[in-house]
PDB file of C-alpha atoms in Angstrom:
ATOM      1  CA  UNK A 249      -7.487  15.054 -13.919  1.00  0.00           C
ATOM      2  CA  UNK A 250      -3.606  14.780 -12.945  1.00  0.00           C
ATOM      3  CA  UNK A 251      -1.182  17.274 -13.266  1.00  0.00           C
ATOM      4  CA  UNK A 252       1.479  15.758 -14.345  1.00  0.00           C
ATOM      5  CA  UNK A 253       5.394  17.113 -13.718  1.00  0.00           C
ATOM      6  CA  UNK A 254       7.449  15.590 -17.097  1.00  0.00           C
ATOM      7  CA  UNK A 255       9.757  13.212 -14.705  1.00  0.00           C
ATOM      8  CA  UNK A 256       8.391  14.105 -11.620  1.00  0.00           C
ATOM      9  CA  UNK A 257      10.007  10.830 -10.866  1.00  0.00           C
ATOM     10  CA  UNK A 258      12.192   9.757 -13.276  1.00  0.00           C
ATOM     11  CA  UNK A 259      13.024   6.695 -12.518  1.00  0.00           C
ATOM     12  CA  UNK A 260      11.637   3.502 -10.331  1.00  0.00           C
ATOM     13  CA  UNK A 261      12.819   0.105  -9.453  1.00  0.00           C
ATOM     14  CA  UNK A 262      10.356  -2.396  -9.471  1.00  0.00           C
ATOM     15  CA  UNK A 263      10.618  -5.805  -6.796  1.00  0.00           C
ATOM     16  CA  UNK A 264       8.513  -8.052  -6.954  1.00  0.00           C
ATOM     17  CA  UNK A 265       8.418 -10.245  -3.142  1.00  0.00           C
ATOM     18  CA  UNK A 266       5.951 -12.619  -4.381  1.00  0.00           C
ATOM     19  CA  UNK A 267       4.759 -14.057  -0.406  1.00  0.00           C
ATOM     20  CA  UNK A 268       6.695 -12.382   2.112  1.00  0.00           C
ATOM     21  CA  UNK A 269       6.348 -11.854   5.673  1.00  0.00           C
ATOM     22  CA  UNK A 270       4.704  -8.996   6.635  1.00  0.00           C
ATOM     23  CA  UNK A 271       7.356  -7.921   9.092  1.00  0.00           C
ATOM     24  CA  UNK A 272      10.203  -8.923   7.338  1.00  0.00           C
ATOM     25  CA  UNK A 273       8.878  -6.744   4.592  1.00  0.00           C
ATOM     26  CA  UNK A 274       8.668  -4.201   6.637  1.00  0.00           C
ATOM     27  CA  UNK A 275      12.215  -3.892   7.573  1.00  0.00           C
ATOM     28  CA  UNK A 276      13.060  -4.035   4.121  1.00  0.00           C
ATOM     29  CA  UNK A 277      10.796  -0.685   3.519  1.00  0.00           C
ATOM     30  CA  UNK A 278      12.785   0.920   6.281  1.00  0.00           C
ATOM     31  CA  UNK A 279      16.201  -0.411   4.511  1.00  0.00           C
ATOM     32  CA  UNK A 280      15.545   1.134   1.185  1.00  0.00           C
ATOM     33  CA  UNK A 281      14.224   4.543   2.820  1.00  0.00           C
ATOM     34  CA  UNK A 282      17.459   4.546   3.982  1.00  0.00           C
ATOM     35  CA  UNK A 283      18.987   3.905   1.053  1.00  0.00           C
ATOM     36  CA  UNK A 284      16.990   6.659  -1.186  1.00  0.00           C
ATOM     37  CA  UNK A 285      17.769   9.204   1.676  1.00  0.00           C
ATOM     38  CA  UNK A 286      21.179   8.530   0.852  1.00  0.00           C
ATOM     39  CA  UNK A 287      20.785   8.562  -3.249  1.00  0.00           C
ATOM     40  CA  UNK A 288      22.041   4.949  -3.313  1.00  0.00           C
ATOM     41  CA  UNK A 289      19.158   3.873  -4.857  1.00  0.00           C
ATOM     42  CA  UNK A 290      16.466   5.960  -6.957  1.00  0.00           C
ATOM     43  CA  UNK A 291      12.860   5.688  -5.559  1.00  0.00           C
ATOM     44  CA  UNK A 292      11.482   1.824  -5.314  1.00  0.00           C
ATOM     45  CA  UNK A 293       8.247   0.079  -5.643  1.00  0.00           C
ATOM     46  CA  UNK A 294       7.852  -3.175  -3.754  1.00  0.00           C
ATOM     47  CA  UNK A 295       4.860  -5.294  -4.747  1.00  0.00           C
ATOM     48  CA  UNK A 296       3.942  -8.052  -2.142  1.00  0.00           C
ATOM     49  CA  UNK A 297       1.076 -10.603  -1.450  1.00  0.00           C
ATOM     50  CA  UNK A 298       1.670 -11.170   2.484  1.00  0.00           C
ATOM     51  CA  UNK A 299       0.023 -13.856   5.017  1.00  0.00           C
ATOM     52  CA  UNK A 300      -2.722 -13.051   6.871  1.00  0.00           C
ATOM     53  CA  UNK A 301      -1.424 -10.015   9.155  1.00  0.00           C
ATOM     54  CA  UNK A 302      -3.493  -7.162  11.056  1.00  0.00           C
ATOM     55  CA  UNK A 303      -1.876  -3.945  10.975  1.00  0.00           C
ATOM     56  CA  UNK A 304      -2.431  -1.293  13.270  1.00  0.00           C
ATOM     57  CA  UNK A 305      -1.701   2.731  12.424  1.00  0.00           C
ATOM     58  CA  UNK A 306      -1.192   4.844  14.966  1.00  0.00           C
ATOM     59  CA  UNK A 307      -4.321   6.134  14.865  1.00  0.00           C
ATOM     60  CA  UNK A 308      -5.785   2.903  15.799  1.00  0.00           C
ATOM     61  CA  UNK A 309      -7.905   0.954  18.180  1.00  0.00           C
ATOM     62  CA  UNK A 310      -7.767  -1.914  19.365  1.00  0.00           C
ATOM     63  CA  UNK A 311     -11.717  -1.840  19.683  1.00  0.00           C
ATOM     64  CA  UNK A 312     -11.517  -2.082  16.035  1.00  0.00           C
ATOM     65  CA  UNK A 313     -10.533  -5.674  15.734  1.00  0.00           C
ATOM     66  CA  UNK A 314     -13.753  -7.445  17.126  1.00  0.00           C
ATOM     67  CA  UNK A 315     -12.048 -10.831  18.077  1.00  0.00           C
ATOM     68  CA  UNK A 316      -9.979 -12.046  20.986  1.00  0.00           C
ATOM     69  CA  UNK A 317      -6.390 -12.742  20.603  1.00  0.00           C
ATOM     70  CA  UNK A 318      -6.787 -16.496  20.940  1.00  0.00           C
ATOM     71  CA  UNK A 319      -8.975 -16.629  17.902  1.00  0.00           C
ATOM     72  CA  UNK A 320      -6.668 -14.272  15.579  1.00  0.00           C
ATOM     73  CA  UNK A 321      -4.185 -16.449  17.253  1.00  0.00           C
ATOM     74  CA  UNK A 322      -6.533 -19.902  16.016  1.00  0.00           C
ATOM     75  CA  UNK A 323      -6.719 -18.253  12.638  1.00  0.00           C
ATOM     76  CA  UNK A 324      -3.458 -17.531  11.790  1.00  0.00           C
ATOM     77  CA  UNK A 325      -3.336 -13.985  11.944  1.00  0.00           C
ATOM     78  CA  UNK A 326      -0.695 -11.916  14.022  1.00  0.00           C
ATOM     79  CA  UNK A 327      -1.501  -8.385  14.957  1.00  0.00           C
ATOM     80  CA  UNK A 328       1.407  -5.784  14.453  1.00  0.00           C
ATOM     81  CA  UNK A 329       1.146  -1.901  15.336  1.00  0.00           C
ATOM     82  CA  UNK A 330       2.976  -0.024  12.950  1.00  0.00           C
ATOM     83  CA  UNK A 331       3.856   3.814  12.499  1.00  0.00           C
ATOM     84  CA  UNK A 332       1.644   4.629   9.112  1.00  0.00           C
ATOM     85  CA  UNK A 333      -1.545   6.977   9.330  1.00  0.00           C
ATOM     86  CA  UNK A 334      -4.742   4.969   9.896  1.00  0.00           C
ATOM     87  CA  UNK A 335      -6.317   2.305  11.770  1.00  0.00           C
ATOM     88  CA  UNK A 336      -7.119  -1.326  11.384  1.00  0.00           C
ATOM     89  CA  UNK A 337      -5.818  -3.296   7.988  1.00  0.00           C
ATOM     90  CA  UNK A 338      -6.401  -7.065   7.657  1.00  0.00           C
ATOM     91  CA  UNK A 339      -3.605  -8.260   4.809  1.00  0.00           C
ATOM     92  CA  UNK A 340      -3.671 -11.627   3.379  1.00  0.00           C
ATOM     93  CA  UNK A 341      -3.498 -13.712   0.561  1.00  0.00           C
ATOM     94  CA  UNK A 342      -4.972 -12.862  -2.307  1.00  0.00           C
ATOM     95  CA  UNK A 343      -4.401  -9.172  -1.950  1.00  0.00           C
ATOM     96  CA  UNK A 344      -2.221  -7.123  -4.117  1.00  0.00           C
ATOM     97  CA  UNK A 345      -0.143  -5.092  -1.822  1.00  0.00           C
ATOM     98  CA  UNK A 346       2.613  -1.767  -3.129  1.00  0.00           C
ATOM     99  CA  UNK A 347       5.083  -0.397  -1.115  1.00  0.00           C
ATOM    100  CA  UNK A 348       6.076   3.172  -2.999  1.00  0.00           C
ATOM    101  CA  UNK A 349       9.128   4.173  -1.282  1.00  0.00           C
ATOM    102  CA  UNK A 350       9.560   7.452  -3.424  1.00  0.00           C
ATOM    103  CA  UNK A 351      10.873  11.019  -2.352  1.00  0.00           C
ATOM    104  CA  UNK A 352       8.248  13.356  -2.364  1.00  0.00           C
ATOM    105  CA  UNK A 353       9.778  16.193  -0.337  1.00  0.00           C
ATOM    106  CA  UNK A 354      12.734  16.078  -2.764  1.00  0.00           C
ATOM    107  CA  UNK A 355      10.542  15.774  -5.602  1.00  0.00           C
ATOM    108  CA  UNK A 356       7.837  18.485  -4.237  1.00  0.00           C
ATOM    109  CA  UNK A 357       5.223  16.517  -4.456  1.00  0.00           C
ATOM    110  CA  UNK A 358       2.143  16.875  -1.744  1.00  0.00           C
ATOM    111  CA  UNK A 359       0.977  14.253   0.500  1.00  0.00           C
ATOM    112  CA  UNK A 360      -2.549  14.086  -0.558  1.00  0.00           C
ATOM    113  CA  UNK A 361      -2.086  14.485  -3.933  1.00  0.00           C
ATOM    114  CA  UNK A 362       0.338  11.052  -3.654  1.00  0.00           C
ATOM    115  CA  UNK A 363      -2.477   9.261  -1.668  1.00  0.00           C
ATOM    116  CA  UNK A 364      -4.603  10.595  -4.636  1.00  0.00           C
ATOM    117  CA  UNK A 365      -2.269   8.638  -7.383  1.00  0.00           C
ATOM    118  CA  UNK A 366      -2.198   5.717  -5.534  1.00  0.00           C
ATOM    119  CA  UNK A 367      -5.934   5.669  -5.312  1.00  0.00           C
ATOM    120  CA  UNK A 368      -6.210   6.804  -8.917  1.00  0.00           C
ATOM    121  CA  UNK A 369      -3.837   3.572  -9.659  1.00  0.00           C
ATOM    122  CA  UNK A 370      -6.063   1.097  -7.691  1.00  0.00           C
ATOM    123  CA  UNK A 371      -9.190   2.831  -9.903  1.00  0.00           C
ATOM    124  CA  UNK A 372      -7.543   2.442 -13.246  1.00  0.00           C
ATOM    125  CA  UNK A 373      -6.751  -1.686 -12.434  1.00  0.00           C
ATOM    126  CA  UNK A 374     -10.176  -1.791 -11.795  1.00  0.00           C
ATOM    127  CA  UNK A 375     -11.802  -0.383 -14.698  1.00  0.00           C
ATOM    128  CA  UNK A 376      -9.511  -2.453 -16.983  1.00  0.00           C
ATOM    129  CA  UNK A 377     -11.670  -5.350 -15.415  1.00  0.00           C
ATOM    130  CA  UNK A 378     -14.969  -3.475 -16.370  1.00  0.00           C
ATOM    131  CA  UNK A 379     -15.229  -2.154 -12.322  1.00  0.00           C
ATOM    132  CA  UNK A 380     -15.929   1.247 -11.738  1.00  0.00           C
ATOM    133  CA  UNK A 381     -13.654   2.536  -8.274  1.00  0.00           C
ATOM    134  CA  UNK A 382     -14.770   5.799  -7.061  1.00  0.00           C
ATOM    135  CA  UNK A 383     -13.508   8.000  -4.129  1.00  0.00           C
ATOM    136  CA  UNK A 384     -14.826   9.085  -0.883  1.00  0.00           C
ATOM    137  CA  UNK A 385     -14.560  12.430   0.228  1.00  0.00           C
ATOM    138  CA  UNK A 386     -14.357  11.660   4.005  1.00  0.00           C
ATOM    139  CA  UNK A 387     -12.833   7.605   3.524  1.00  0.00           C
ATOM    140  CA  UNK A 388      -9.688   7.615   1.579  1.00  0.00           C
ATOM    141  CA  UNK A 389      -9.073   4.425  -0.278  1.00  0.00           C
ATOM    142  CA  UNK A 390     -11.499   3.099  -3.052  1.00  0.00           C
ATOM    143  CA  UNK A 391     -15.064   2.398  -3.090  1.00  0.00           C
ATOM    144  CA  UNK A 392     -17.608   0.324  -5.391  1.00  0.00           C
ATOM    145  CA  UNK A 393     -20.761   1.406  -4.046  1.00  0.00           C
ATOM    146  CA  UNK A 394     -20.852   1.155  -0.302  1.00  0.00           C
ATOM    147  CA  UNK A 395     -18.229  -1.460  -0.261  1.00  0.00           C
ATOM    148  CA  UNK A 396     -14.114  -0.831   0.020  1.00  0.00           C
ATOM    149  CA  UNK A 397     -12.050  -2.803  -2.062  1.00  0.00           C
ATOM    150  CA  UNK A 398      -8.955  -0.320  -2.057  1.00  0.00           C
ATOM    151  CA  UNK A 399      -6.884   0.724   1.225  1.00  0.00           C
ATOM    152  CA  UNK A 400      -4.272   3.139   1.547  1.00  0.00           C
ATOM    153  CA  UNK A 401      -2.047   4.068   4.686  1.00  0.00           C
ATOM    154  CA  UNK A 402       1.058   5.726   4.512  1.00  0.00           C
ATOM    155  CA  UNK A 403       3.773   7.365   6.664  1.00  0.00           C
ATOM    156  CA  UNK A 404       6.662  10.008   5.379  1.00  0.00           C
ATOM    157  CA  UNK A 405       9.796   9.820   7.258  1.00  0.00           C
ATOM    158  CA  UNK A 406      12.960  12.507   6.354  1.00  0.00           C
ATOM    159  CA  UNK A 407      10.796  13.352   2.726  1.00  0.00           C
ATOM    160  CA  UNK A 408      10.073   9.801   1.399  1.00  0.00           C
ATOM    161  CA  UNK A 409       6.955   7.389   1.802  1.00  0.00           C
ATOM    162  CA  UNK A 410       6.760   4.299   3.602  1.00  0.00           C
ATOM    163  CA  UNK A 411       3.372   1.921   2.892  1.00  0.00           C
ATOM    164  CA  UNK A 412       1.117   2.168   0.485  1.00  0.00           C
ATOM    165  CA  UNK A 413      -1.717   0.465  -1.092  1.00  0.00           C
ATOM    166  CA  UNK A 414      -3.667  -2.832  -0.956  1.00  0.00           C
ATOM    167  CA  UNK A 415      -6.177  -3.859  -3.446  1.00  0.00           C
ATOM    168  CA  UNK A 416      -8.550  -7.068  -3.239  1.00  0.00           C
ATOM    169  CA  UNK A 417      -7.790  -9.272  -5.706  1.00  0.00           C
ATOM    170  CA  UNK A 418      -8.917 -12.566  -4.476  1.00  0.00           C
ATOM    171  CA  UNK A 419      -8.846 -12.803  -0.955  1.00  0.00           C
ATOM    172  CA  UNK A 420     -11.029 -14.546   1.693  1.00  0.00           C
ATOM    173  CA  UNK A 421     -13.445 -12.087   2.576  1.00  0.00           C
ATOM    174  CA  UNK A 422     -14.391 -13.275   5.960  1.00  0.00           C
ATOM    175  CA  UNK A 423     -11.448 -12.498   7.375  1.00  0.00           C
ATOM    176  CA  UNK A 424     -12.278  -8.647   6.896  1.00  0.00           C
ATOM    177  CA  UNK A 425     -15.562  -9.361   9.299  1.00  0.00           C
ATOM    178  CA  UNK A 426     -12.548 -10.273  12.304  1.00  0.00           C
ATOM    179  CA  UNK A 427     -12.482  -6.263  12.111  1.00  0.00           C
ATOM    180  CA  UNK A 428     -14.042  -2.700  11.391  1.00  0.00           C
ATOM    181  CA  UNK A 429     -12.175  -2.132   8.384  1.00  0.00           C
ATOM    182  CA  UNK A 430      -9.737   1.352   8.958  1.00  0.00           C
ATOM    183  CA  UNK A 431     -12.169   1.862  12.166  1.00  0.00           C
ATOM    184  CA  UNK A 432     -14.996   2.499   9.988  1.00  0.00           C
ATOM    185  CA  UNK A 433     -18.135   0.813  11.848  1.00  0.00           C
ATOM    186  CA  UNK A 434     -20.584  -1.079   9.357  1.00  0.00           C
ATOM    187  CA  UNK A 435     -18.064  -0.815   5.919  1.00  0.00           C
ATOM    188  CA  UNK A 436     -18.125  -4.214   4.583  1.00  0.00           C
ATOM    189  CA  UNK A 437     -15.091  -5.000   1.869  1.00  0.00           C
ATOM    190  CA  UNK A 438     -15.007  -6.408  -1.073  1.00  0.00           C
ATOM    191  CA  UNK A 439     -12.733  -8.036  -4.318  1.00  0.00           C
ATOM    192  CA  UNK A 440     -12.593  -7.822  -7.354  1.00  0.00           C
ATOM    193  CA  UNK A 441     -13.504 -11.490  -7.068  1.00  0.00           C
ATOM    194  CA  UNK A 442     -16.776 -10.982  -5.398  1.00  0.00           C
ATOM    195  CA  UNK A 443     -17.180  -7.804  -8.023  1.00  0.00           C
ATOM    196  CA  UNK A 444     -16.487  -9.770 -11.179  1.00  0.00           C
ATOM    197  CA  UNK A 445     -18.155 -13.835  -9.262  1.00  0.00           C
ATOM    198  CA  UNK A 446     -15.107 -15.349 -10.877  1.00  0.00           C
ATOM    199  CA  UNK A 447     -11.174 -15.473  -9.855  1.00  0.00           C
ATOM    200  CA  UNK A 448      -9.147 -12.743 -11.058  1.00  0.00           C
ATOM    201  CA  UNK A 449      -5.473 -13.759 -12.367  1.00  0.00           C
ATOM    202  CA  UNK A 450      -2.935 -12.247  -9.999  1.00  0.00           C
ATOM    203  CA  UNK A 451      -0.009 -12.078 -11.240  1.00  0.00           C
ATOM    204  CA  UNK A 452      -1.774 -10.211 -14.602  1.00  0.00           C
ATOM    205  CA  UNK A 453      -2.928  -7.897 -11.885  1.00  0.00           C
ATOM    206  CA  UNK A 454       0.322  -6.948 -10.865  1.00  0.00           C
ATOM    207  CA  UNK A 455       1.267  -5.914 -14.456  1.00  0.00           C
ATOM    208  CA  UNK A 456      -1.780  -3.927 -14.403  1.00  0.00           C
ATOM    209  CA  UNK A 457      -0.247  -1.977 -11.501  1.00  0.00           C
ATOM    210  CA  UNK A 458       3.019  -1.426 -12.952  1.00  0.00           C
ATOM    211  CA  UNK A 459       1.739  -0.356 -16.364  1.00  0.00           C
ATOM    212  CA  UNK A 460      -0.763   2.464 -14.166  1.00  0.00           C
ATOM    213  CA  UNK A 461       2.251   3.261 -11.731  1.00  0.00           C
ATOM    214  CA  UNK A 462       4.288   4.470 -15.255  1.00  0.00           C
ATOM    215  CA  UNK A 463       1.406   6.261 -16.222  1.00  0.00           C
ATOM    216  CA  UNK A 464      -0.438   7.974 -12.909  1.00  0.00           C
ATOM    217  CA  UNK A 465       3.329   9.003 -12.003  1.00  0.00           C
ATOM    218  CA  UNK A 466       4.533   9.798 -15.490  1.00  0.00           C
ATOM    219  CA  UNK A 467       7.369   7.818 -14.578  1.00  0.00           C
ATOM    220  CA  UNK A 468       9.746   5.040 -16.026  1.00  0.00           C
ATOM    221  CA  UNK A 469      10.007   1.665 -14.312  1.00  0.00           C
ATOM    222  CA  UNK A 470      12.620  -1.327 -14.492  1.00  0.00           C
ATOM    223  CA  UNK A 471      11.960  -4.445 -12.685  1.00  0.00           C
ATOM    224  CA  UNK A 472      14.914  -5.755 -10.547  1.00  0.00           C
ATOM    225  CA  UNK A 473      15.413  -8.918  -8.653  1.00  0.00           C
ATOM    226  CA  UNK A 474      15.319  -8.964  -4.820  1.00  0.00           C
ATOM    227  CA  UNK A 475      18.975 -10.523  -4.797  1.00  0.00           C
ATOM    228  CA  UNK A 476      20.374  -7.473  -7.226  1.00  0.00           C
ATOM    229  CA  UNK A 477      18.762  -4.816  -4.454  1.00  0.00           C
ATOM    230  CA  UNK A 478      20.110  -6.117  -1.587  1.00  0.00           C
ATOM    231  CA  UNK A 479      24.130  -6.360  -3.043  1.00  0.00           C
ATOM    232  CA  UNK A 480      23.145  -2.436  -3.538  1.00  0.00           C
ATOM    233  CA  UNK A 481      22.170  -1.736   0.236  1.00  0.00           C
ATOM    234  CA  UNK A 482      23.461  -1.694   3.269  1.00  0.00           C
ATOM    235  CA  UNK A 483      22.128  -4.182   5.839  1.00  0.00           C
ATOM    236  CA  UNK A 484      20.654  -3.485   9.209  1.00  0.00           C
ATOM    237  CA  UNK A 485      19.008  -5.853  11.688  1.00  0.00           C
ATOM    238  CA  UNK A 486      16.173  -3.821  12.984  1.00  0.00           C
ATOM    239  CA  UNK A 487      14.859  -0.235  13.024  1.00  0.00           C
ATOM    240  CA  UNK A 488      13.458   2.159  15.279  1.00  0.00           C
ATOM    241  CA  UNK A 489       9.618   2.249  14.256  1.00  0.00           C
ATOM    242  CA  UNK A 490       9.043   5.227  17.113  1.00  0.00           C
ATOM    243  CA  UNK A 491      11.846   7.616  15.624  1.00  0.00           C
ATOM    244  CA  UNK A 492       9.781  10.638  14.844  1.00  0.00           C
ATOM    245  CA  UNK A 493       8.271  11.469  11.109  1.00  0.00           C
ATOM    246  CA  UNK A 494       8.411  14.470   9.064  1.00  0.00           C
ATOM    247  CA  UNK A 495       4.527  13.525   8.719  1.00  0.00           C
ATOM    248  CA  UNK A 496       2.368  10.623   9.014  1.00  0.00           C
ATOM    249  CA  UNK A 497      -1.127  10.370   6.850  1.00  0.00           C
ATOM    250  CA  UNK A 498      -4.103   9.049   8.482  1.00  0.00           C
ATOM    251  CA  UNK A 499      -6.454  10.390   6.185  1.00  0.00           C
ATOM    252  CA  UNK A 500     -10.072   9.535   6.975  1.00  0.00           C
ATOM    253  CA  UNK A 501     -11.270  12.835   6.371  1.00  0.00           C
ATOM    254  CA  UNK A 502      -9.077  15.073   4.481  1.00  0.00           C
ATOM    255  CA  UNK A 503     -10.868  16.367   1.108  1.00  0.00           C
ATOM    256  CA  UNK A 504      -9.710  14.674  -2.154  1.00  0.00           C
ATOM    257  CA  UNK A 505      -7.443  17.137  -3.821  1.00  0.00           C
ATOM    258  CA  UNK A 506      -6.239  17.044  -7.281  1.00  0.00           C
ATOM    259  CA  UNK A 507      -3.285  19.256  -7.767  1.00  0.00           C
TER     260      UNK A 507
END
């Protein structure tokens, strides 16, 4: 069970990118962390169906991805190495993808027990669709069975969280056998697609996730356009991805904790 803190956020901006470039996304995390550091804006949720992208914590190996470059490159895929916890993460179309950017040091909240909402959000979608997620006590993330249709990496830089979660929606499975999912040899993924045998409605997914963010968070939650959040921050060309973090989550083993 959560323990919930009455307004332990109490209040959230909700984007929705639609398809957006994984790196240009990715700047726009780092934008908005700086903007929360600063208390121009109050914490943000991005949600954000990219192209098909490889991501590479810091924890990971390039052993992981079992394909040359020329045929990620023949594919379609780039591969980018990126400063959250964690190892290999293939994100593409079809996969629902939320970028909390919310201030947990100010707020007091724990690392694990954040990565514990947002796998406790992921679960909840699911068993609105009849699918019962369950956690793994040495694989974050969540699991039907054997198979890993939730993924979550993030990194905390000055108090605040950077990535997130992805779930499958609909997404082309075989691009998930191009690697050892989060370095873990012989885990096969899986959708809610190849859960349910029929395709799943996005975009009524996505309201799923909002509705279990207000809830798991015990938190309020007004959608704003992408145009209205960038008049409200200030705009930088590039960051510095190797700048040193308060604390970076790799989680593959860390026991589930509650409180």
């Amino acid at each position: 069970m959560i323990t919930h803190r009455r307004n332990l956020f109490n209040k959230a901006i909700v984007i929705d990118l639609g398809r957006q470039d994984f790196e240009e996304c990715w700047t726009l995390q780092h934008r908005i962390q700086r903007a929360r550091k600063e208390e121009i804006l109050p914490d943000c949720l991005l949600l954000v169906e990219h192209p098909h992208v490889l991501t590479l914590g810091r924890g990971g190996k390039r052993e992981n991805i079992l394909v040359s470059e020329t045929l990620l490159h023949e594919r379609g895929i780039t591969c980018i190495a990126i400063e959250r916890g964690g190892d290999v993460v293939y994100h593409g179309p079809g996969q629902l993808v939320g970028y909390p950017i919310f201030a947990l040091k100010r707020e007091g909240i724990g690392i694990v027990n954040f990565v514990w909402r947002l796998e406790e959000v992921m679960i909840q979608i699911l068993k609105d669709y009849g699918i019962i997620g369950q956690r793994n006590e040495r694989n974050r993330g969540v699991w039907v069975g054997k198979d890993k249709v939730g993924f979550v990496g993030i990194a905390v830089r000055s108090g605040i969280s950077l990535h997130g979660f992805a779930l499958n929606v609909n997404p082309d499975l075989s691009f998930f056998e191009l690697i050892q999912p989060c370095g873990l040899k012989g885990v096969k993924a899986t959708s809610m697609k190849a859960l349910l045998e029929k395709e799943v409605d996005y975009e009524e997914v996505k309201e799923r996730a909002i509705i279990h963010f207000r809830e798991v968070f015990d938190i309020s939650m007004q959608k704003m356009k992408m145009i209205d959040l960038l008049n409200q921050i200030p705009y930088s060309k590039s960051f510095d991805s190797n700048v040193s973090e308060d604390l970076i989550y790799n989680g593959y083993i860390s026991e589930v904790s509650k409180t």
